[in-house]
Amino acid sequence: MHAFEFIRPKDPAAAVATASKGKTAQQGADVRFIAGGTTLLDLMKLNVETPARLLDISRLPLDKIEATPEGGLKIGATVRNSDLARHPMVQRDYAVLSQALLAGASAQLRNMATTAGNLLQRTRCMYFRDTAMPCNKREPGTGCPAITGSNRTLAILGTSEHCIATNPSDMCVAMAALEATIHVQGPKGSRAIPIGDFHLRPGSTPDRETVLEPGDLITHVTLSPPVEGSKQVYLKLRDRASYEFALASAAIVITIAGDKVTRARIALGGVGSKPWRSPEAEAVLDGQPATQANFRKAAEAALRDAKPRSENAFKIELAKRCLAHALQMAATV
Ligand SMILES: Cc1cc2nc3c(=O)[nH]c(=O)nc-3n(C[C@H](O)[C@H](O)[C@H](O)COP(=O)(O)OP(=O)(O)OC[C@H]3O[C@@H](n4cnc5c(N)ncnc54)[C@H](O)[C@@H]3O)c2cc1C
Ligand code: SF4
C-alpha cells in the first residue's frame, strides 16, 4: 500500500476544514475520511484509491440513533450497520431498512460498516478493482471493457456507453424507498440532500458518483415519520444465500386500504447504476387493487427501460419476479 498521513480530527469542523483542501471528493481523491474502512482499505490495497491523507472520523460524536421531534429518525453517520439493523425503532417502524442491512455482507463486516460508508460504497465491477485494466470510472477516458466483457452482475438501468457499473448497496435501496435525507456539513455550511439526488448516473463522467464536494462530511441521515399501517419488505436475490451482493433486490413500503393500494414506494437494487427508485411502478399501483396481476404490471413498468448487455439479460426477468414477489409478500405481511 502507498504511504499516507493518518489524522484524527478533534471534531467535525476540523475534519471538514482539512478535507476541504482536497482536490476532489470523487475518484482520485487525495484526502479521504475513513470510518469502518471496509470499502476504503480494500481499494487502497488494490491501489484503486491512493489518498495522501486519511481522516479518521470513527471517534467523532456522530454515532447516535435518535427520534426526531417530528416523530422520524435521525441516524448518525458513524452508526454501525449492525446497531442500526437491530435498533428497536428501526425494527418496528422501518423494517425494510433493518431487513436490507441484515441481507448485506456478513455479521463481522456489519459490525464495522457505517451508515455514511455504506452510502458511499463503490461498485464491485471487476475492471474497476483491477488497475491493469482500463476503466472510465477509475481512469476517465480509458474505456469500459465491461460493456463487451464480464458484465453478468452489472447494471441494466441508468447506465451509459461510458459505464454500466451497479451500485451494490442494500441499505441505500431501503433508504430510497423510505425517501431518506442525507445531511452534509461542508466548507460552506450544512445542507440536506434527498437520497434520490445524492447518487449520480454515470453519463459521460462515471468517475463522479455523488454530489459531494471536497470537505463534505456526511453527519447524519434522517427518515420521515413512519406511514401508519405501511407494510415493508426487502427481498434480495443472489447467487448464494449469504455474504453475496444482490443480482436483483426490491424494497417495498406500501399501504393498502380495503383491497386498494393507497401509497407505494418502490426501489430496486442490483440492477441500477444508482439505488433505483421506480416512480413508474409506483404510478401503476396507485389507487389500484393489490392483486398479483397489478404487481406484475408494476414490475413490467419498472423494467421497461432496462438495457441488457451480453451476459446480464437474465436480470430483467429476475428483477421483475423479485419485485412482483416482494409486493405480494408485503401485501400479506
Ligand atoms: C466482502 C464484502 C462483502 C460485502 N457485501 C455487501 C452486501 O452484500 N451488501 C452491501 O450493501 N454491502 C456489502 N459490502 C459493503 C459494505 O457494506 C461497505 O463496505 C460498508 O458499508 C462501508 O462502510 P465503512 O464505514 O466501512 O466505509 P469506509 O470504507 O470507511 O468508507 C467508504 C467511503 O465512504 C467515505 N466516508 C465514510 N464516512 C464518511 C462521511 N461521514 N462523510 C463523507 N464520506 C465518508 C470514505 O471516505 C470512503 O470513500 C460488502 C463489503 C465487503 C468487504
Ligand atoms: S462498468 Fe464502469 S466501473 Fe466497470 S469497467 Fe466500465 S467504466 Fe469501469
mmCIF file of C-alpha atoms in Angstrom, residues 182-187 189-193 211-213 216:
data_model
loop_
_atom_site.group_PDB
_atom_site.id
_atom_site.type_symbol
_atom_site.label_atom_id
_atom_site.label_comp_id
_atom_site.label_asym_id
_atom_site.label_seq_id
_atom_site.Cartn_x
_atom_site.Cartn_y
_atom_site.Cartn_z
ATOM 1 C CA ILE A 182 -28.697 12.885 3.758
ATOM 2 C CA HIS A 183 -27.243 15.708 5.846
ATOM 3 C CA VAL A 184 -23.849 17.084 4.951
ATOM 4 C CA GLN A 185 -21.567 19.568 6.699
ATOM 5 C CA GLY A 186 -19.263 21.258 4.201
ATOM 6 C CA PRO A 187 -16.910 24.240 3.946
ATOM 7 C CA GLY A 189 -22.179 25.214 5.768
ATOM 8 C CA SER A 190 -24.734 22.427 6.121
ATOM 9 C CA ARG A 191 -27.177 21.116 3.573
ATOM 10 C CA ALA A 192 -29.800 18.364 3.261
ATOM 11 C CA ILE A 193 -29.869 16.176 0.147
ATOM 12 C CA VAL A 211 -22.913 15.322 -5.455
ATOM 13 C CA LEU A 212 -20.270 15.558 -2.710
ATOM 14 C CA GLU A 213 -17.556 18.221 -2.973
ATOM 15 C CA ASP A 216 -18.258 17.492 2.582
#
